[in-house]
Tab-separated table of C-alpha atoms and ligand atoms in Angstrom:
chain	number	residue	atom	x	y	z
A	788	UNK	CA	99.388	96.425	76.261
A	789	UNK	CA	97.409	94.814	79.032
A	790	UNK	CA	100.353	92.697	80.167
A	791	UNK	CA	102.893	95.517	80.296
A	792	UNK	CA	105.667	94.771	82.814
A	793	UNK	CA	104.221	91.325	83.561
A	794	UNK	CA	106.797	88.563	83.723
A	795	UNK	CA	105.691	85.199	82.462
A	796	UNK	CA	107.684	82.025	82.823
A	797	UNK	CA	106.535	79.838	79.943
A	798	UNK	CA	107.213	76.138	80.418
A	799	UNK	CA	107.054	74.226	77.153
A	800	UNK	CA	106.707	70.470	77.549
A	801	UNK	CA	107.124	67.797	74.872
A	802	UNK	CA	104.166	67.503	72.549
A	803	UNK	CA	103.325	68.368	69.002
A	804	UNK	CA	101.385	71.384	70.335
A	805	UNK	CA	104.770	72.889	71.246
A	806	UNK	CA	104.730	74.503	67.804
A	807	UNK	CA	101.788	76.627	69.024
A	808	UNK	CA	103.951	77.883	71.886
A	809	UNK	CA	105.944	79.876	69.358
A	810	UNK	CA	102.791	81.795	68.500
A	811	UNK	CA	101.930	82.023	72.211
A	812	UNK	CA	105.264	83.740	72.901
A	813	UNK	CA	104.482	86.296	70.169
A	814	UNK	CA	100.985	86.932	71.545
A	815	UNK	CA	102.255	87.439	75.082
A	816	UNK	CA	104.913	89.852	73.860
A	817	UNK	CA	102.402	91.782	71.761
A	818	UNK	CA	100.572	92.494	75.024
A	819	UNK	CA	103.749	93.834	76.603
A	820	UNK	CA	104.695	90.779	78.711
A	821	UNK	CA	108.270	89.618	79.252
A	822	UNK	CA	108.444	85.936	78.435
A	823	UNK	CA	111.136	83.733	79.882
A	824	UNK	CA	110.967	80.298	78.240
A	825	UNK	CA	111.866	76.993	79.835
A	826	UNK	CA	111.861	73.844	77.697
A	827	UNK	CA	111.796	70.208	78.743
A	828	UNK	CA	113.947	67.693	76.911
A	829	UNK	CA	110.811	66.437	75.142
A	830	UNK	CA	109.882	69.931	73.971
A	831	UNK	CA	113.244	70.279	72.281
A	832	UNK	CA	112.342	67.299	70.058
A	833	UNK	CA	109.460	69.333	68.618
A	834	UNK	CA	110.765	72.898	68.464
A	835	UNK	CA	114.272	74.190	68.811
A	836	UNK	CA	115.560	76.372	71.648
A	837	UNK	CA	116.931	78.596	68.895
A	838	UNK	CA	113.447	79.426	67.577
A	839	UNK	CA	112.042	79.849	71.104
A	840	UNK	CA	114.970	82.084	72.096
A	841	UNK	CA	114.645	84.223	68.975
A	842	UNK	CA	110.912	84.796	69.429
A	843	UNK	CA	111.117	85.507	73.135
A	844	UNK	CA	114.326	87.544	72.960
A	845	UNK	CA	115.334	85.724	76.109
A	846	UNK	CA	117.694	83.032	77.241
A	847	UNK	CA	115.995	79.614	77.022
A	848	UNK	CA	116.307	77.550	80.171
A	849	UNK	CA	116.672	73.802	79.621
A	850	UNK	CA	118.869	72.082	82.209
A	851	UNK	CA	118.499	71.555	85.911
A	852	UNK	CA	122.229	71.174	86.361
A	853	UNK	CA	123.509	73.668	83.832
A	854	UNK	CA	126.358	75.589	85.373
A	855	UNK	CA	125.615	78.498	83.087
A	856	UNK	CA	121.886	78.638	83.926
A	857	UNK	CA	122.410	78.099	87.635
A	858	UNK	CA	124.903	80.934	87.814
A	859	UNK	CA	122.703	83.148	85.753
A	860	UNK	CA	119.483	82.731	87.669
A	861	UNK	CA	119.121	79.421	89.559
A	862	UNK	CA	116.006	77.283	89.593
A	863	UNK	CA	114.579	78.798	92.779
A	864	UNK	CA	114.809	82.322	91.423
A	865	UNK	CA	113.432	81.149	88.100
A	866	UNK	CA	110.439	79.823	90.036
A	867	UNK	CA	109.850	83.072	91.910
A	868	UNK	CA	111.051	85.835	89.583
A	869	UNK	CA	107.843	86.009	87.604
A	870	UNK	CA	104.211	87.001	88.038
A	871	UNK	CA	102.747	83.864	86.490
A	872	UNK	CA	103.907	80.468	85.254
A	873	UNK	CA	102.196	79.167	82.129
A	874	UNK	CA	102.697	75.518	81.172
A	875	UNK	CA	101.810	75.189	77.498
A	876	UNK	CA	101.618	72.566	76.286
A	877	UNK	CA	101.378	70.543	79.489
A	878	UNK	CA	101.866	66.835	78.878
A	879	UNK	CA	100.318	64.002	80.893
A	880	UNK	CA	103.806	63.221	82.134
A	881	UNK	CA	104.527	66.736	83.433
A	882	UNK	CA	101.116	66.971	85.108
A	883	UNK	CA	101.737	63.607	86.796
A	884	UNK	CA	105.042	64.908	88.127
A	885	UNK	CA	103.375	68.098	89.369
A	886	UNK	CA	100.587	66.185	91.084
A	887	UNK	CA	103.083	63.961	92.899
A	888	UNK	CA	105.683	66.580	93.711
A	889	UNK	CA	108.451	65.065	91.593
A	890	UNK	CA	111.407	67.249	90.736
A	891	UNK	CA	113.710	65.397	88.369
A	892	UNK	CA	114.193	68.036	85.697
A	893	UNK	CA	114.191	71.813	85.510
A	894	UNK	CA	110.468	72.202	84.648
A	895	UNK	CA	109.184	69.985	87.464
A	896	UNK	CA	111.656	71.467	89.965
A	897	UNK	CA	110.593	75.013	89.148
A	898	UNK	CA	106.926	74.034	89.429
A	899	UNK	CA	107.580	72.492	92.836
A	900	UNK	CA	109.540	75.517	94.055
A	901	UNK	CA	107.231	78.272	92.909
A	902	UNK	CA	104.929	80.414	95.019
A	903	UNK	CA	103.357	82.081	91.952
A	904	UNK	CA	100.070	81.266	90.254
A	905	UNK	CA	100.350	78.501	87.659
A	906	UNK	CA	98.219	78.159	84.535
A	907	UNK	CA	98.291	74.804	82.764
A	908	UNK	CA	97.212	74.277	79.132
A	909	UNK	CA	97.143	70.513	78.590
A	910	UNK	CA	97.599	68.926	75.176
A	911	UNK	CA	97.583	65.209	74.587
A	912	UNK	CA	95.872	62.330	72.903
A	913	UNK	CA	92.183	62.120	74.007
A	914	UNK	CA	92.730	58.662	75.542
A	915	UNK	CA	95.658	59.903	77.577
A	916	UNK	CA	93.527	62.840	78.774
A	917	UNK	CA	90.469	60.820	79.725
A	918	UNK	CA	92.299	57.973	81.410
A	919	UNK	CA	91.723	57.626	85.144
A	920	UNK	CA	95.316	58.344	86.114
A	921	UNK	CA	95.401	61.679	84.264
A	922	UNK	CA	91.996	62.702	85.569
A	923	UNK	CA	93.120	61.860	89.113
A	924	UNK	CA	96.178	64.063	88.634
A	925	UNK	CA	94.088	66.901	87.191
A	926	UNK	CA	91.746	66.734	90.186
A	927	UNK	CA	94.715	66.831	92.566
A	928	UNK	CA	96.237	69.808	90.769
A	929	UNK	CA	92.938	71.697	90.763
A	930	UNK	CA	92.572	71.059	94.494
A	931	UNK	CA	96.111	72.423	94.907
A	932	UNK	CA	95.020	75.696	93.300
A	933	UNK	CA	96.551	75.132	89.849
A	934	UNK	CA	94.557	76.862	87.090
A	935	UNK	CA	93.596	75.073	83.886
A	936	UNK	CA	92.655	76.132	80.396
A	937	UNK	CA	91.470	73.446	78.015
A	938	UNK	CA	92.026	71.019	76.547
A	939	UNK	CA	89.644	71.613	73.665
A	940	UNK	CA	87.789	69.189	71.506
A	941	UNK	CA	89.364	68.602	68.131
A	942	UNK	CA	91.197	66.305	65.831
A	943	UNK	CA	94.635	65.166	66.919
A	944	UNK	CA	97.524	66.162	64.699
A	945	UNK	CA	99.258	62.756	64.806
A	946	UNK	CA	96.505	60.170	64.791
A	947	UNK	CA	93.483	61.992	63.422
A	948	UNK	CA	91.602	60.787	66.535
A	949	UNK	CA	88.910	63.202	67.641
A	950	UNK	CA	88.107	64.140	71.229
A	951	UNK	CA	89.250	66.296	74.131
A	952	UNK	CA	92.967	66.857	74.032
A	953	UNK	CA	93.829	69.768	71.750
A	954	UNK	CA	95.680	72.651	73.378
A	955	UNK	CA	93.672	75.897	73.678
A	956	UNK	CA	94.466	78.581	71.139
A	957	UNK	CA	97.254	81.004	72.106
A	958	UNK	CA	94.890	84.000	72.310
A	959	UNK	CA	92.628	82.149	74.741
A	960	UNK	CA	95.648	81.317	76.885
A	961	UNK	CA	96.706	84.979	76.834
A	962	UNK	CA	93.209	86.055	77.880
A	963	UNK	CA	93.073	83.599	80.763
A	964	UNK	CA	96.570	84.602	81.877
A	965	UNK	CA	95.472	88.251	81.856
A	966	UNK	CA	92.443	87.490	83.996
A	967	UNK	CA	94.567	85.557	86.453
A	968	UNK	CA	97.175	88.287	86.688
A	969	UNK	CA	94.548	90.954	87.252
A	970	UNK	CA	92.751	88.819	89.772
A	971	UNK	CA	95.961	88.244	91.676
A	972	UNK	CA	97.022	91.866	91.580
A	973	UNK	CA	93.598	93.118	92.635
A	974	UNK	CA	92.097	90.617	95.054
A	975	UNK	CA	89.776	93.269	96.516
A	976	UNK	CA	88.238	94.237	93.190
A	977	UNK	CA	84.495	94.747	93.661
A	978	UNK	CA	84.827	95.197	97.466
A	979	UNK	CA	83.809	98.444	99.114
A	980	UNK	CA	85.882	99.762	102.005
A	981	UNK	CA	85.440	102.623	104.466
A	982	UNK	CA	88.497	103.950	106.266
A	983	UNK	CA	88.639	106.669	108.917
A	984	UNK	CA	91.859	108.571	109.492
A	985	UNK	CA	93.396	111.467	111.363
A	986	UNK	CA	92.240	113.210	114.519
A	987	UNK	CA	88.949	114.956	115.096
A	988	UNK	CA	88.719	118.539	116.237
A	989	UNK	CA	86.085	119.198	118.862
A	990	UNK	CA	85.343	122.907	119.016
A	991	UNK	CA	85.294	124.816	122.281
A	992	UNK	CA	84.467	128.148	120.678
A	993	UNK	CA	84.980	129.551	117.156
A	994	UNK	CA	88.785	129.630	117.566
A	995	UNK	CA	89.668	126.844	119.992
A	996	UNK	CA	89.315	123.091	119.826
A	997	UNK	CA	90.294	119.819	121.520
A	998	UNK	CA	92.510	117.613	119.361
A	999	UNK	CA	95.206	114.944	119.515
A	1000	UNK	CA	98.530	114.229	117.851
A	1001	UNK	CA	97.279	111.902	115.096
A	1002	UNK	CA	98.729	112.808	111.666
A	1003	UNK	CA	96.515	110.625	109.493
A	1004	UNK	CA	99.588	108.971	107.947
A	1005	UNK	CA	98.618	105.430	108.917
A	1006	UNK	CA	94.945	105.713	107.968
A	1007	UNK	CA	95.670	107.398	104.635
A	1008	UNK	CA	98.279	104.739	103.818
A	1009	UNK	CA	95.734	101.994	104.574
A	1010	UNK	CA	93.138	103.632	102.324
A	1011	UNK	CA	95.728	103.786	99.507
A	1012	UNK	CA	96.848	100.179	100.075
A	1013	UNK	CA	93.265	98.870	99.945
A	1014	UNK	CA	92.671	100.857	96.742
A	1015	UNK	CA	95.867	99.420	95.252
A	1016	UNK	CA	94.401	95.936	95.785
A	1017	UNK	CA	91.309	96.972	93.848
A	1018	UNK	CA	88.918	98.030	96.633
A	1019	UNK	CA	86.520	100.930	96.121
A	1020	UNK	CA	87.586	103.075	99.077
A	1021	UNK	CA	85.844	105.918	100.897
A	1022	UNK	CA	88.234	107.672	103.254
A	1023	UNK	CA	86.677	109.808	105.959
A	1024	UNK	CA	89.448	112.050	107.176
A	1025	UNK	CA	89.646	114.405	110.113
A	1026	UNK	CA	91.762	117.579	109.788
A	1027	UNK	CA	95.237	116.580	108.545
A	1028	UNK	CA	98.028	118.322	106.670
A	1029	UNK	CA	98.851	115.421	104.331
A	1030	UNK	CA	97.395	115.142	100.797
A	1031	UNK	CA	94.384	112.993	99.891
A	1032	UNK	CA	95.567	109.566	98.681
A	1033	UNK	CA	95.236	108.899	94.955
A	1034	UNK	CA	92.483	106.620	93.743
A	1035	UNK	CA	90.398	107.071	96.886
A	1036	UNK	CA	87.195	109.068	97.536
A	1037	UNK	CA	88.108	111.355	100.436
A	1038	UNK	CA	85.518	113.073	102.599
A	1039	UNK	CA	86.836	115.762	104.936
A	1040	UNK	CA	85.246	116.241	108.336
A	1041	UNK	CA	86.170	117.996	111.572
A	1042	UNK	CA	84.136	116.623	114.437
A	1043	UNK	CA	83.470	113.060	115.598
A	1044	UNK	CA	79.739	113.401	114.933
A	1045	UNK	CA	80.438	114.498	111.361
A	1046	UNK	CA	82.826	111.577	110.962
A	1047	UNK	CA	80.169	109.152	112.188
A	1048	UNK	CA	77.567	110.604	109.814
A	1049	UNK	CA	79.945	110.339	106.838
A	1050	UNK	CA	80.838	106.744	107.737
A	1051	UNK	CA	77.204	105.686	108.108
A	1052	UNK	CA	76.329	107.402	104.827
A	1053	UNK	CA	79.016	105.306	103.103
A	1054	UNK	CA	77.404	102.005	104.225
A	1055	UNK	CA	76.879	99.325	103.012
A	1056	UNK	CA	80.473	98.218	102.641
A	1057	UNK	CA	82.458	94.976	102.838
A	1058	UNK	CA	85.327	96.372	104.869
A	1059	UNK	CA	85.594	99.019	107.593
A	1060	UNK	CA	88.986	100.030	108.948
A	1061	UNK	CA	88.628	102.616	111.668
A	1062	UNK	CA	92.030	104.194	112.126
A	1063	UNK	CA	91.020	107.704	113.195
A	1064	UNK	CA	91.997	108.881	116.636
A	1065	UNK	CA	88.498	110.090	117.348
A	1066	UNK	CA	88.310	112.438	120.330
A	1067	UNK	CA	86.513	110.524	123.049
A	1068	UNK	CA	84.842	113.665	124.356
A	1069	UNK	CA	83.473	116.911	123.054
A	1070	UNK	CA	82.473	120.097	124.776
A	1071	UNK	CA	78.804	119.857	125.602
A	1072	UNK	CA	77.894	123.369	124.560
A	1073	UNK	CA	80.140	125.029	122.020
A	1074	UNK	CA	80.349	128.786	122.697
A	1075	UNK	CA	79.044	130.843	119.788
A	1076	UNK	CA	81.519	133.610	120.524
A	1077	UNK	CA	85.158	133.472	121.522
A	1078	UNK	CA	85.361	132.870	125.264
A	1079	UNK	CA	87.067	135.904	126.831
A	1080	UNK	CA	89.313	135.998	129.862
A	1081	UNK	CA	87.565	137.701	132.726
A	1082	UNK	CA	89.927	139.652	134.955
A	1083	UNK	CA	90.085	138.128	138.405
A	1084	UNK	CA	87.760	135.211	137.444
A	1085	UNK	CA	88.839	131.557	137.198
A	1086	UNK	CA	88.861	130.114	133.636
A	1087	UNK	CA	85.505	128.975	132.293
A	1088	UNK	CA	85.016	125.259	133.044
A	1089	UNK	CA	84.731	122.891	130.075
A	1090	UNK	CA	81.917	120.446	130.456
A	1091	UNK	CA	82.732	117.378	128.364
A	1092	UNK	CA	80.356	114.707	127.102
A	1093	UNK	CA	81.161	111.480	125.325
A	1094	UNK	CA	81.389	111.354	121.548
A	1095	UNK	CA	79.715	108.581	119.565
A	1096	UNK	CA	82.007	105.559	119.194
A	1097	UNK	CA	82.124	105.152	115.437
A	1098	UNK	CA	83.864	101.773	115.420
A	1099	UNK	CA	81.373	100.382	117.930
A	1100	UNK	CA	78.436	101.797	115.976
A	1101	UNK	CA	79.678	100.167	112.754
A	1102	UNK	CA	80.574	96.912	114.548
A	1103	UNK	CA	77.006	96.522	115.789
A	1104	UNK	CA	75.190	98.039	112.805
A	1105	UNK	CA	72.433	96.249	110.885
A	1106	UNK	CA	74.560	96.857	107.762
A	1107	UNK	CA	77.753	95.735	109.496
A	1108	UNK	CA	80.570	95.213	106.975
A	1109	UNK	CA	81.827	91.650	106.728
A	1110	UNK	CA	85.225	92.680	108.074
A	1111	UNK	CA	85.454	95.325	110.774
A	1112	UNK	CA	88.942	96.353	111.863
A	1113	UNK	CA	89.744	98.813	114.611
A	1114	UNK	CA	92.906	100.278	116.067
A	1115	UNK	CA	93.884	100.390	119.690
A	1116	UNK	CA	96.211	103.022	120.962
A	1117	UNK	CA	97.562	101.686	124.207
A	1118	UNK	CA	100.305	102.572	126.593
A	1119	UNK	CA	100.018	99.454	128.744
A	1120	UNK	CA	98.713	95.824	128.617
A	1121	UNK	CA	98.522	96.270	124.851
A	1122	UNK	CA	97.286	92.790	123.840
A	1123	UNK	CA	94.923	92.290	126.754
A	1124	UNK	CA	93.218	95.632	126.159
A	1125	UNK	CA	93.060	95.064	122.417
A	1126	UNK	CA	91.462	91.654	122.918
A	1127	UNK	CA	88.703	93.180	125.029
A	1128	UNK	CA	88.039	95.655	122.229
A	1129	UNK	CA	87.253	92.832	119.777
A	1130	UNK	CA	84.101	92.163	121.764
A	1131	UNK	CA	83.142	95.577	123.057
A	1132	UNK	CA	83.531	97.161	119.622
A	1133	UNK	CA	82.125	94.268	117.599
A	1134	UNK	CA	85.363	94.048	115.597
A	1135	UNK	CA	87.000	91.098	113.810
A	1136	UNK	CA	90.492	92.522	113.981
A	1137	UNK	CA	92.239	95.044	116.203
A	1138	UNK	CA	95.563	96.560	115.248
A	1139	UNK	CA	97.211	97.494	118.508
A	1140	UNK	CA	100.073	99.860	118.874
A	1141	UNK	CA	101.965	101.065	121.858
A	1142	UNK	CA	101.717	104.828	121.738
A	1143	UNK	CA	103.777	105.510	124.843
A	1144	UNK	CA	105.528	108.819	124.129
A	1145	UNK	CA	108.938	107.110	123.762
A	1146	UNK	CA	107.763	104.982	120.808
A	1147	UNK	CA	107.265	108.119	118.669
A	1148	UNK	CA	104.467	106.334	116.767
A	1149	UNK	CA	101.850	109.032	117.091
A	1150	UNK	CA	102.672	111.485	114.298
A	1151	UNK	CA	105.829	109.528	113.352
A	1152	UNK	CA	106.772	107.654	110.164
A	1153	UNK	CA	107.039	104.131	111.545
A	1154	UNK	CA	104.747	101.821	113.406
A	1155	UNK	CA	105.152	98.648	115.392
A	1156	UNK	CA	101.895	96.774	115.683
A	1157	UNK	CA	100.248	93.609	116.840
A	1158	UNK	CA	97.240	92.354	114.955
A	1159	UNK	CA	94.718	90.671	117.198
A	1160	UNK	CA	91.924	88.467	115.867
A	1161	UNK	CA	89.854	85.791	117.559
A	1162	UNK	CA	92.361	83.283	116.126
A	1163	UNK	CA	95.401	84.810	117.791
A	1164	UNK	CA	98.000	87.541	117.759
A	1165	UNK	CA	100.407	88.449	114.942
A	1166	UNK	CA	103.394	90.491	116.060
A	1167	UNK	CA	104.784	92.570	113.188
A	1168	UNK	CA	108.248	94.054	113.389
A	1169	UNK	CA	108.757	97.793	113.443
A	1170	UNK	CA	108.346	99.104	109.859
A	1171	UNK	CA	107.302	102.223	107.940
A	1172	UNK	CA	103.583	103.040	108.114
A	1173	UNK	CA	103.296	102.396	104.357
A	1174	UNK	CA	104.443	98.812	104.841
A	1175	UNK	CA	102.098	98.257	107.777
A	1176	UNK	CA	99.320	99.451	105.451
A	1177	UNK	CA	100.296	97.056	102.646
A	1178	UNK	CA	100.606	94.113	105.009
A	1179	UNK	CA	97.245	94.899	106.578
A	1180	UNK	CA	95.579	95.273	103.155
A	1181	UNK	CA	96.978	91.867	102.194
A	1182	UNK	CA	95.747	90.327	105.424
A	1183	UNK	CA	92.306	91.759	104.704
A	1184	UNK	CA	92.452	90.383	101.145
A	1185	UNK	CA	93.375	86.922	102.420
A	1186	UNK	CA	90.451	87.100	104.872
A	1187	UNK	CA	88.135	87.478	101.876
A	1188	UNK	CA	89.991	84.821	99.881
A	1189	UNK	CA	89.424	82.211	102.583
A	1190	UNK	CA	85.944	83.104	103.812
B	1641	LIG	N1	87.005	104.887	117.755
B	1641	LIG	C1	85.887	105.386	117.104
B	1641	LIG	N2	85.129	106.338	117.663
B	1641	LIG	C2	85.403	106.816	118.878
B	1641	LIG	C3	86.524	106.337	119.563
B	1641	LIG	C4	87.306	105.375	118.961
B	1641	LIG	O1	85.638	104.939	115.985
B	1641	LIG	N3	84.643	107.747	119.405
B	1641	LIG	C5	87.800	103.830	117.146
B	1641	LIG	C6	89.165	104.261	116.683
B	1641	LIG	O2	89.152	104.674	115.334
B	1641	LIG	C7	89.961	102.983	116.870
B	1641	LIG	C8	89.377	102.398	118.115
B	1641	LIG	O3	88.038	102.856	118.119
B	1641	LIG	O4	89.742	102.077	115.827
B	1641	LIG	C9	90.081	102.873	119.339
B	1641	LIG	O5	89.281	102.660	120.409
B	1641	LIG	P1	89.265	103.532	121.746
B	1641	LIG	O6	88.150	103.020	122.581
B	1641	LIG	O7	89.318	104.973	121.464
B	1641	LIG	O8	90.507	103.068	122.365
B	1641	LIG	P2	91.879	103.698	122.613
B	1641	LIG	O9	92.020	105.067	122.063
B	1641	LIG	O10	92.825	102.677	122.102
B	1641	LIG	O11	91.958	103.783	124.177
B	1641	LIG	P3	90.857	103.725	125.355
B	1641	LIG	O12	90.502	102.278	125.443
B	1641	LIG	O13	91.538	104.221	126.520
B	1641	LIG	O14	89.711	104.602	124.932
């Protein structure tokens, strides 16, 4: 059941191939999809709404101005309440309307109002397909991001004419729809990502260490969100008390140097998101034994040296990932400081948050961030860390979609 829980709006336009749509509905349902059918007036001349309704076990939508339909769902919701729209068969007339943005019936209005992927399976007489006007419309629709399957070569039912114009077989349409749905759900499939998360612990002696308040919640959520979009994720986590995210390879480390080594060992990658609150300094010489108080003596001084900057190392590495994203924990001049970090760290994106104590972000459940790229600043409202993670994963996915 590869299409389990997928919602398909099937638009049936007027052509003899509409009889194949009955089989298409069955095939989609066999794979677990919910099919909501919408028929044009022309389609109803070829197959009846009764047959379509019976096979889909759904209400059949037919009228733009039906009081019943509008109250039930409304054309805007019909356009959005689905994962994919399939137009099968698509006539020359409906494609012309789509290409020109006409909206004079329910099918064309829904197609104009949708923000979902659309798969078109044309069926028409070979002359109507090959004519310049139709080909112009097809080119426009393809440029608009509409997906096509077919038409196939074959003999026409009505005229016996042979040529391109036969609608693709229902199983082929189901297969293409499945590919599209998977592709849309998992835009980062095949991409490798490295995420760092949590604090680091820099030992002073066998029992003491320098640390910070990072919980790892934001970094772990980002690793999970990238994995949910299909990325192959390696999470390098400092000491945290939260569980490893599902579907992610988690490597546990303590110190900044160990974190750097684990990150470099995970290269090459397409994406690096460095969320860890890496301790900037470590104690130069870790005591082998517990440092004891000495009566009457001042406490032993701690001599600190700088830790490697993992983000900067990755941002300037010979195997630099295509997208490098860092975080900036600021308490003042948030955007200005974050902008500087784009260059110093060799990053493409900096997620800046104001960690002044009163924001409660460090260790808390919510985050309020600004995302800084060389193109500008996105200010995101305060939201749970899980949502920040999903939004960031989507932003990363769209970066790969457009570049
Ligand atoms: N970072 C890192 N390795 C370090 C220090 C920081 O990878 N040794 C990464 C963090 O994971 C984060 C970003 O760099 O993505 C934060 O940069 P940092 O220079 O530490 O800045 P802030 O903590 O925001 O503040 P400051 O500029 O004061 O250091």
